[in-house]
Coordinates of C-alpha atoms and ligand atoms in Angstrom, one line a residue:
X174 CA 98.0 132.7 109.9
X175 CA 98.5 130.3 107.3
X176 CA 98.3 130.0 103.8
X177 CA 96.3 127.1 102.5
X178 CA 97.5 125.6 99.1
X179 CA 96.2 123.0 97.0
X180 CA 98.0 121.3 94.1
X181 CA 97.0 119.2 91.5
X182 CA 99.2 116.6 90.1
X183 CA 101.1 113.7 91.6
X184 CA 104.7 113.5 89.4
X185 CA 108.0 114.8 90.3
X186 CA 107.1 118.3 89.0
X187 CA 104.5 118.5 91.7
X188 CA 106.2 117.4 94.4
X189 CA 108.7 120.1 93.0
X190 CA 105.9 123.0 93.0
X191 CA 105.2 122.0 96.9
X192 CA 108.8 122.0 97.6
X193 CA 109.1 125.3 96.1
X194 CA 106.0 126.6 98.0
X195 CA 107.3 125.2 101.6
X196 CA 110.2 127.8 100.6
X197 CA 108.0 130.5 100.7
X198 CA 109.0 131.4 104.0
X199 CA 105.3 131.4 104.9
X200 CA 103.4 128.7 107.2
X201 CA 101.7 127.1 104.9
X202 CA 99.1 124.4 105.0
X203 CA 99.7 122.0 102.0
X204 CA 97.0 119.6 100.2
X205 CA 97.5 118.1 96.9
X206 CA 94.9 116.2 94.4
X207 CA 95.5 113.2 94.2
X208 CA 99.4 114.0 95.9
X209 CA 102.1 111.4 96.1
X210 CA 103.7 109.3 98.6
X211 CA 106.7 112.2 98.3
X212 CA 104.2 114.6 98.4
X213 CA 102.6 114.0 102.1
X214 CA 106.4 112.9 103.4
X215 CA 106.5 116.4 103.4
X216 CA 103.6 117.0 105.3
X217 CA 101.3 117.1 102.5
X218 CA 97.7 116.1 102.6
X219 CA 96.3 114.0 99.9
X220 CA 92.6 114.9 99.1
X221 CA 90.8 111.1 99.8
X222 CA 87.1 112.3 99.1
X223 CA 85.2 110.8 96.5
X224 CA 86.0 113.3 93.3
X225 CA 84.3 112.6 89.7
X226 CA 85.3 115.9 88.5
X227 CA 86.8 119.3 88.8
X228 CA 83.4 121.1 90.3
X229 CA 83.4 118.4 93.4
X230 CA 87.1 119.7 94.2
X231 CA 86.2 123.6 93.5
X232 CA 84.0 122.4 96.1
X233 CA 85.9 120.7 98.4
X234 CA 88.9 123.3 98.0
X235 CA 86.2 125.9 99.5
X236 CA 85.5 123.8 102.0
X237 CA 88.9 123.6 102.8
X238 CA 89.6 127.4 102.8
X239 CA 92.0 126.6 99.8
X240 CA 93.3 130.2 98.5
X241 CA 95.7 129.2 95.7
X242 CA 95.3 125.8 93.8
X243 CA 98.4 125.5 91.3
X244 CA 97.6 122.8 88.7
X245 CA 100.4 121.3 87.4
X246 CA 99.5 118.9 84.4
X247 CA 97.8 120.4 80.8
X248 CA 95.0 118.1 80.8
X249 CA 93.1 119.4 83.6
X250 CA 94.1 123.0 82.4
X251 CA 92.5 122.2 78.9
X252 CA 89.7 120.7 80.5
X253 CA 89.0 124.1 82.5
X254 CA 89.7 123.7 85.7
X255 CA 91.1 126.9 86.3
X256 CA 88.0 128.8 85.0
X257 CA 85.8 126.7 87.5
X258 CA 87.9 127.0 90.4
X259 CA 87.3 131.4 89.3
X260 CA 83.9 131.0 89.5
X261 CA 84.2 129.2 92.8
X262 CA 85.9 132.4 93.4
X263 CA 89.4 130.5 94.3
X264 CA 92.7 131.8 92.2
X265 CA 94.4 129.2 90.0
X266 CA 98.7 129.0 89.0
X267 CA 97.5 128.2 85.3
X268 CA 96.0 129.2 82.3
X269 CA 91.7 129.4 81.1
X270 CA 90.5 126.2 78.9
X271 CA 90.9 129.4 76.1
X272 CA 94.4 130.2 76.9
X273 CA 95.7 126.0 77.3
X274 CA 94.6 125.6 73.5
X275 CA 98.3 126.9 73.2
X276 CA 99.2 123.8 74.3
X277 CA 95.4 121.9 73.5
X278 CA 95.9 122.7 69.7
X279 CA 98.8 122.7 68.2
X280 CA 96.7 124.3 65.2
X281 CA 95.7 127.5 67.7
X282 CA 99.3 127.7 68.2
X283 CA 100.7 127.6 65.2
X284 CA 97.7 130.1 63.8
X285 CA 98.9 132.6 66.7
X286 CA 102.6 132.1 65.7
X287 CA 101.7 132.8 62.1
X288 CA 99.1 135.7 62.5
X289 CA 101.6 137.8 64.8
X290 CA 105.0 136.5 63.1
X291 CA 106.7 134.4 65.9
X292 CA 109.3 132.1 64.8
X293 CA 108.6 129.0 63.9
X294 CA 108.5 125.8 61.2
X295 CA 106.5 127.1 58.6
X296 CA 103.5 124.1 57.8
X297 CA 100.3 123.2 56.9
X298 CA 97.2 122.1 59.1
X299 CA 95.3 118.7 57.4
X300 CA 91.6 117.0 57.9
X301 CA 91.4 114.2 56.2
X302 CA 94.0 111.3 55.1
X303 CA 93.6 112.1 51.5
X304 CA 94.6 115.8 52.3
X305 CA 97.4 115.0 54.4
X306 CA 98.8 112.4 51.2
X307 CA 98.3 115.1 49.1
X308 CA 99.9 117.8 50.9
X309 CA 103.2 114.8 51.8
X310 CA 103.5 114.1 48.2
X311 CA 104.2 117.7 47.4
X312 CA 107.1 118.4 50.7
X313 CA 108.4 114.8 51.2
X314 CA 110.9 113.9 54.0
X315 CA 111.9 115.0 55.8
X316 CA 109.0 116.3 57.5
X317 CA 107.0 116.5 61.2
X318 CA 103.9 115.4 61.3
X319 CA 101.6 116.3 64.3
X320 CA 98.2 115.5 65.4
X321 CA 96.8 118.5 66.7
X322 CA 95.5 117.4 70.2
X323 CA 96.8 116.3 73.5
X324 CA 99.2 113.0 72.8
X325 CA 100.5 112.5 75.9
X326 CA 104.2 113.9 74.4
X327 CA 104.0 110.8 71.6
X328 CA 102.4 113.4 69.3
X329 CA 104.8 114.6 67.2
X330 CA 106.5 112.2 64.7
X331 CA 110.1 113.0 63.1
X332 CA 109.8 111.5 59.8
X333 CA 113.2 111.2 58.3
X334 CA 112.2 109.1 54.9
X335 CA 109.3 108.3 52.9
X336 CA 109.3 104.9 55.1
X337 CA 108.8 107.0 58.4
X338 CA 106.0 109.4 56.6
X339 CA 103.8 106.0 55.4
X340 CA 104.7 104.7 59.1
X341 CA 103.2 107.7 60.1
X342 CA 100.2 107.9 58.1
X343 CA 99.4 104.3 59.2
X344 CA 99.7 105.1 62.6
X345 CA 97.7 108.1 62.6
X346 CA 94.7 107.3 60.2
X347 CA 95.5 103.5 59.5
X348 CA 95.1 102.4 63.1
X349 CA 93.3 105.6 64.4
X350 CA 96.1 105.1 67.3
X351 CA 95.8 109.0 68.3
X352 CA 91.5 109.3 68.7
X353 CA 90.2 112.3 68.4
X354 CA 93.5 114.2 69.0
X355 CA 94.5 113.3 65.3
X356 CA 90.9 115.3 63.8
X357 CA 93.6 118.3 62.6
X358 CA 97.1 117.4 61.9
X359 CA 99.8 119.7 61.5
X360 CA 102.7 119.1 58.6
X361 CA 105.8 121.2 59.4
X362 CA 109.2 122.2 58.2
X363 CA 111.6 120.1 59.7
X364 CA 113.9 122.6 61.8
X365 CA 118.1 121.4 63.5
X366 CA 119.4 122.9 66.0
X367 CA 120.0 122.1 70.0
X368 CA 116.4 122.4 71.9
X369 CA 115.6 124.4 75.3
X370 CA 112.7 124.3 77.9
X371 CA 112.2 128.2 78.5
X372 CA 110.0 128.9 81.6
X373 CA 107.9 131.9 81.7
X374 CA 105.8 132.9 84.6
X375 CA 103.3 135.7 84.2
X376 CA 99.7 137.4 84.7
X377 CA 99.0 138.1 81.4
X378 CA 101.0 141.0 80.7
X379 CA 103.6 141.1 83.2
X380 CA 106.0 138.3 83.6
X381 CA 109.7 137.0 84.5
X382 CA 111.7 134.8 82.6
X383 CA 113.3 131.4 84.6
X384 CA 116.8 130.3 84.0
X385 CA 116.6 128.1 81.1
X386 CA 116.7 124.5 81.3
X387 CA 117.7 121.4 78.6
X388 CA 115.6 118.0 78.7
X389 CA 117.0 114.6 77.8
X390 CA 114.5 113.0 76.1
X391 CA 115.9 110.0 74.9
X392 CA 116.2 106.8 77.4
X393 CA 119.9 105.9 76.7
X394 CA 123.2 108.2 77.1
X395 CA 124.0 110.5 74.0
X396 CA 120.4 110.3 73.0
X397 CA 120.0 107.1 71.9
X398 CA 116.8 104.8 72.0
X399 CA 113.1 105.8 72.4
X400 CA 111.5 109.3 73.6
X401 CA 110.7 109.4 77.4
X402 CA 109.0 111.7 79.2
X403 CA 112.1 112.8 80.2
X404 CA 115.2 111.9 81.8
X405 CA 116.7 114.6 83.1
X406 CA 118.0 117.8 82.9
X407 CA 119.8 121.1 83.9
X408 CA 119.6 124.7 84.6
X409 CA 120.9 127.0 83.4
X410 CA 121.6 125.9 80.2
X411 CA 124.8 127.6 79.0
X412 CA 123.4 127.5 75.1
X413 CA 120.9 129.9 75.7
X414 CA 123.3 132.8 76.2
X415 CA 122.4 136.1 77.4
X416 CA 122.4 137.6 74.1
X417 CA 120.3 134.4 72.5
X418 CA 117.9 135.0 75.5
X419 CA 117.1 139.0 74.4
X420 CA 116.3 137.7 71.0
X421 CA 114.2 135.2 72.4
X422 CA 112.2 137.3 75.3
X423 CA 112.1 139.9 72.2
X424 CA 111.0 137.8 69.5
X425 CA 108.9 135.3 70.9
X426 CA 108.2 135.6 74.4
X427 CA 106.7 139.1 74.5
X428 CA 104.9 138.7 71.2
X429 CA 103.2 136.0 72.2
X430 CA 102.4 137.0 75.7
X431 CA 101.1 140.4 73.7
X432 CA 99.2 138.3 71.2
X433 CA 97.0 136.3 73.7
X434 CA 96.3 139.5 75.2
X435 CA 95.1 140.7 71.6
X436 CA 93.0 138.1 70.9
X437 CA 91.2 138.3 74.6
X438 CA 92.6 135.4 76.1
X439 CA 95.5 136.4 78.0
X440 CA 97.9 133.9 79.1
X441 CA 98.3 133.6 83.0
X442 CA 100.3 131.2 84.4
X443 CA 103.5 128.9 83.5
X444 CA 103.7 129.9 79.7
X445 CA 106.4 127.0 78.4
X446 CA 108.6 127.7 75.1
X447 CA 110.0 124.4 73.5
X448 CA 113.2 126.5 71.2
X449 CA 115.2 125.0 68.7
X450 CA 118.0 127.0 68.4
X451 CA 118.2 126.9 64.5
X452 CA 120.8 128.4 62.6
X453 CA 119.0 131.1 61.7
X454 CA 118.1 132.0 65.2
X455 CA 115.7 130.8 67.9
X456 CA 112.4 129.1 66.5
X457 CA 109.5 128.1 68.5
X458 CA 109.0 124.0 68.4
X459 CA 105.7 123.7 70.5
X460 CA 103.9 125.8 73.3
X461 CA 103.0 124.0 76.6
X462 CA 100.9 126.3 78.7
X463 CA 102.6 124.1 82.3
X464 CA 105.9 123.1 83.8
X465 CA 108.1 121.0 82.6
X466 CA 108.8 117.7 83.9
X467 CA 111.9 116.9 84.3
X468 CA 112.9 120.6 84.2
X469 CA 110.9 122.2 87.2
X470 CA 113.1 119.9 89.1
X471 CA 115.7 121.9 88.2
X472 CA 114.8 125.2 87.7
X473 CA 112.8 125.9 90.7
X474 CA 115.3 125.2 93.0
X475 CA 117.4 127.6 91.2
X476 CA 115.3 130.5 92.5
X477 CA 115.0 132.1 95.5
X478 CA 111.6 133.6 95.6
X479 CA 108.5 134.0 97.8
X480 CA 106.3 131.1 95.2
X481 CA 103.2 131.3 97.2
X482 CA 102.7 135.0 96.4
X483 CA 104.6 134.1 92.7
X484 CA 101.8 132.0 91.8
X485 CA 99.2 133.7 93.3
X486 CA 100.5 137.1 91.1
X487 CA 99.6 135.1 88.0
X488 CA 96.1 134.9 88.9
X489 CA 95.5 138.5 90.1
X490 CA 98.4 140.5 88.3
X491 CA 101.5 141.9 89.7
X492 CA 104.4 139.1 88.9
X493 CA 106.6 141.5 88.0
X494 CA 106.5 143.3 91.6
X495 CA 107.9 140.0 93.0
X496 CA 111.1 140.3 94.2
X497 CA 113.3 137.3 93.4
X498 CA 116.8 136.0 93.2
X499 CA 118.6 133.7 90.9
X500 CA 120.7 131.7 92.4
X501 CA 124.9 132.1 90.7
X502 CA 125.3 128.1 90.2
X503 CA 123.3 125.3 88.6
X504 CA 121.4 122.4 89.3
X505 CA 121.2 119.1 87.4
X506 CA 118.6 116.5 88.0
X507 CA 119.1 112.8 87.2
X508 CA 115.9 110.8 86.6
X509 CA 115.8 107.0 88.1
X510 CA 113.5 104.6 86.3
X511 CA 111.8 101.5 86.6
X512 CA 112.6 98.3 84.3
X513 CA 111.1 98.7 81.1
X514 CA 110.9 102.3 81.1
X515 CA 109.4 103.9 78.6
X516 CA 107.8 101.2 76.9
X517 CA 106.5 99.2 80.1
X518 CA 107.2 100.1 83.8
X519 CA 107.7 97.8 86.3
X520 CA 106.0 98.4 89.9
X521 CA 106.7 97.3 93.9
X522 CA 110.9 96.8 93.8
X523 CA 111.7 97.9 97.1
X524 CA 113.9 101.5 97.0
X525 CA 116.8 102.2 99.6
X526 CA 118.6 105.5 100.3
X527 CA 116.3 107.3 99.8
X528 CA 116.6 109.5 102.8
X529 CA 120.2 109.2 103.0
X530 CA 120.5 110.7 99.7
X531 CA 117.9 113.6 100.2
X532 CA 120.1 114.1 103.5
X533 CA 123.4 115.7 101.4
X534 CA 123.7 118.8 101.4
X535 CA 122.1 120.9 98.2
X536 CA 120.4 117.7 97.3
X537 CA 116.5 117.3 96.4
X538 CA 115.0 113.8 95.8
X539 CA 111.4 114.5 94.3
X540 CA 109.1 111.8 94.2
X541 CA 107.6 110.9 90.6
X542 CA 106.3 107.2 90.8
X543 CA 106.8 105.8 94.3
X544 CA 104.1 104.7 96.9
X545 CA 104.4 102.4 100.1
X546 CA 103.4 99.3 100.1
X547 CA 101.5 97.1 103.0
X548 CA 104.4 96.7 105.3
X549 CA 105.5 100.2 105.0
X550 CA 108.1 100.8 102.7
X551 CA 108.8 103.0 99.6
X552 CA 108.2 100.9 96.3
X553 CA 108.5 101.5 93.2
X554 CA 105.1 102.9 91.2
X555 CA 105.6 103.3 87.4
X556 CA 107.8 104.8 84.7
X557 CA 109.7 107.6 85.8
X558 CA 110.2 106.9 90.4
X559 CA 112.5 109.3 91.3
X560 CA 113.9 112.8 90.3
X561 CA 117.0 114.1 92.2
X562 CA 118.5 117.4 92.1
X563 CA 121.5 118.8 92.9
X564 CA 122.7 122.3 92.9
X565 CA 126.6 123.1 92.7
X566 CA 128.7 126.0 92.0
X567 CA 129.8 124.9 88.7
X568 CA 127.8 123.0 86.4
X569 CA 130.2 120.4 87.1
X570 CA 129.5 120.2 90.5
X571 CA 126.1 119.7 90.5
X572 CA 126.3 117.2 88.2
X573 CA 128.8 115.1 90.1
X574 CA 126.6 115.8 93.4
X575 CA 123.2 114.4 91.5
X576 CA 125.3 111.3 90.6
X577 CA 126.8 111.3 94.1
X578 CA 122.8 111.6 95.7
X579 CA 122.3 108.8 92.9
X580 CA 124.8 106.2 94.2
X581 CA 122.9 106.1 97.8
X582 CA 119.6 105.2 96.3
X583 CA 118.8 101.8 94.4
X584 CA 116.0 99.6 93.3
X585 CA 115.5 96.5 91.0
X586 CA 116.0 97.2 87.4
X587 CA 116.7 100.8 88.1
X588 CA 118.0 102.6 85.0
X589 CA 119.3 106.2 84.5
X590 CA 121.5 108.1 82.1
X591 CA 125.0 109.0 83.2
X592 CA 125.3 112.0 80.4
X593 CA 123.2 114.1 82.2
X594 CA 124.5 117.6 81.7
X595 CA 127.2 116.8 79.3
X596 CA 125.7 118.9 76.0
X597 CA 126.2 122.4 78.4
X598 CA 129.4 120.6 80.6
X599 CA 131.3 120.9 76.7
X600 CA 129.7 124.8 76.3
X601 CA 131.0 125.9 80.0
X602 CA 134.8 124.0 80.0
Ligands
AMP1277 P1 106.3 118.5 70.3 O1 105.3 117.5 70.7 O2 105.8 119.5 69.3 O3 107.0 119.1 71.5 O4 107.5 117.8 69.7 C1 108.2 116.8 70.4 C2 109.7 116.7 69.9 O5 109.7 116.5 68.5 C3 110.4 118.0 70.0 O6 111.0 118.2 71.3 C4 111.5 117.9 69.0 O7 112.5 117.1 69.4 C5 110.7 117.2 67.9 N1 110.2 118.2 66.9 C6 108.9 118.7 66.9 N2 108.8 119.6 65.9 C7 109.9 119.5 65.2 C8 110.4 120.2 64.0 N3 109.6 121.0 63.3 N4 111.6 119.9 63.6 C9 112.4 119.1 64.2 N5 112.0 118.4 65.3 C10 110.8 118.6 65.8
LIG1278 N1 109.9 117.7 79.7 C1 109.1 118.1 78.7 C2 107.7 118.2 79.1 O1 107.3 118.3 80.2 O2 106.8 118.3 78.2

């Protein structure tokens, strides 16, 4: 018999839950809301009916025997779709409207991290403009300032002068360029140190720890230029050491696992840990209560696991009775973006090698913005189009692989870093 999953998302970190899921080693029947071209190349059904909102596909999941929906993004997560998809009695991979306020409200989160002591910038929620002048005058810059709500990752301002903090105030209340996401802002301590994606599966109480990954946020090579949504990444990440990683499962991990639990809205699902490792140890940055992007593509592949029945343990307890193996080498993925990227995207350049590069060996190309166009062939579709993973032995060489996969595929105006890796390639050699 088969299993019958739906997913909910369309980037390259949903066509990396499917592909993680098709591992299973279970027949399983695949549809995904609203899915990618990537996505049904892999014999994924995309969900065409006529949805205006999460109870019309509770609906048509039952309708459709669905037994697991894993969501990937936050915003239908903070919106509640896992609670509605429970009372259509169908288990969710994700966390309750309650338990995404870690990542919904940066003020929840930093009220959790302060009632139960987790480490992190110490700092001060705001209202009002005048409050948050007030409160600037006193700290100065350098300084983060951070509207409370969903941003779509553009929430959280580094403000290294006094120029950056007016900037910053203009932005937020001048121009009201953040909505109703800006109604609390948070003022912290600004923190140094290298940053880490750590993954955390769980059920609440029970939970496993993935091997840790490292973003590139920045567009250019040595992190130069704007913020992306990411541009690539690698797993794992030789900073996080096995030592720094006790101090971290101790110190934040199971405390805050323990404190959602304590204040009756335990976390199930992908719990994720932005660290900066600080000098004086690991401190939390934010919470987000879903993958990564681009880090599932790297981390998922590192683990050999049955993911149907992982996922499924987060909704009905029992993750810690999965048995699973971590792979001995490493993965890197290299993302490939449109012209533009991140500040416009360009769509419909025509992309070749594709298939010639998923074909090498240890190689995954995940689909993040693509589609076909009229006559049938894959176009480009937005920002971020393509996420390809490699795994290697050596961190070394799985980066050269990724870049190896890379040199088969191209598309106008294509842009990616080459540095990919490099921070944990100077850690490992
Ligand atoms: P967030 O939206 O909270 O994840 O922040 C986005 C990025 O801003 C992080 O990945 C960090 O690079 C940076 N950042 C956020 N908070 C701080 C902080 N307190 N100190 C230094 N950098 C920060
Ligand atoms: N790659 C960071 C994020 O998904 O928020």
């Amino acid at each position: 018999m088969s299993n019958t999953v739906l997913i909910v998302g369309n980037g390259g970190r949903e066509h990396a839950l499917l592909k993680a899921v098709l591992r299973s080693g279970r027949d399983i029947t695949a549809y995904a809301y609203p899915g990618s071209c990537g996505m049904e190349r892999d014999g994924c059904v995309s969900v065409k009916s006529d949805i205006k909102n999460w109870n019309d596909l509770a609906s048509w999941a039952t309708s459709h025997n669905v037994e697991l929906a894993i969501i990937g993004p936050e915003l239908p997560l903070t919106e509640g779709i896992v609670d509605i998809f429970a009372d259509a009695g169908i288990p969710s991979f994700g966390p309750s409207k309650l338990a995404a306020q870690l990542e919904g409200s940066k003020h929840f989160s930093k009220e959790i991290m302060k009632k139960y002591g987790i480490p992190t910038a110490s700092y001060e929620t705001v209202t009002d403009r005048a409050s948050a002048e007030a409160y600037l005058a006193k700290v100065g810059a350098p300084i983060v300032i951070k509207v409370s709500g969903l941003a779509g990752g553009k929430g959280a301002i580094v403000c290294e002068t006094q120029a950056d903090i007016d900037a910053a105030i203009e932005e937020i209340y001048g121009k009201g360029s953040f909505g109703e996401a800006a109604n609390q802002v948070v003022i912290e301590e600004m923190m140094y140190g290298e940053e880490a994606s750590v993954f955390v599966v769980s059920d609440g109480e029970g939970y496993k720890i993935l091997p840790v990954a490292q973003d590139h946020k920045r567009i250019f090579d040595n992190d130069k230029g704007p913020n992306t949504g990411g541009m690539g990444a690698y797993a794992p990440a030789p900073v996080v050491t096995t030592e720094i990683l006790t101090t971290i499962e101790r110190e934040i991990v199971k405390p805050t696992l323990s404190a959602m639990v304590t204040e009756g809205i335990p976390f199930k699902g992908l719990l994720f840990v932005g660290i900066m490792l600080t000098e004086k140890g690991p401190r939390v940055v934010e919470y987000n209560c879903r993958f990564g992007d681009p880090e599932t593509e790297s981390v998922l592949p590192m683990v050999e696991c049955d993911w149907f029945e992982l996922f499924r343990c987060t909704a009905i307890g029992g993750v810690e009775n999965v048995s699973w193996n971590v792979r001995t080498g490493f993965t890197s993925t290299v993302i490939l973006a449109s012209a533009g990227y991140p500040a416009t995207s360009s769509k419909g350049q025509v992309i070749t090698g594709v298939d010639e590069a998923n074909a090498l060996e240890n190689v995954d190309v995940y689909h993040a913005g693509t589609v076909l166009n009229a006559s049938g062939e894959l176009v480009t579709n937005g920002g971020r189009v393509l996420a390809v993973t490699a795994y290697g032995n050596t961190l070394s060489d799985s980066i050269n692989r990724a870049y190896l996969a890379v040199s088969h595929i191209s598309f106008e105006g294509m842009q990616y870093r080459k540095d990919i890796g490099k921070k944990g390639l100077a850690r490992v050699n």
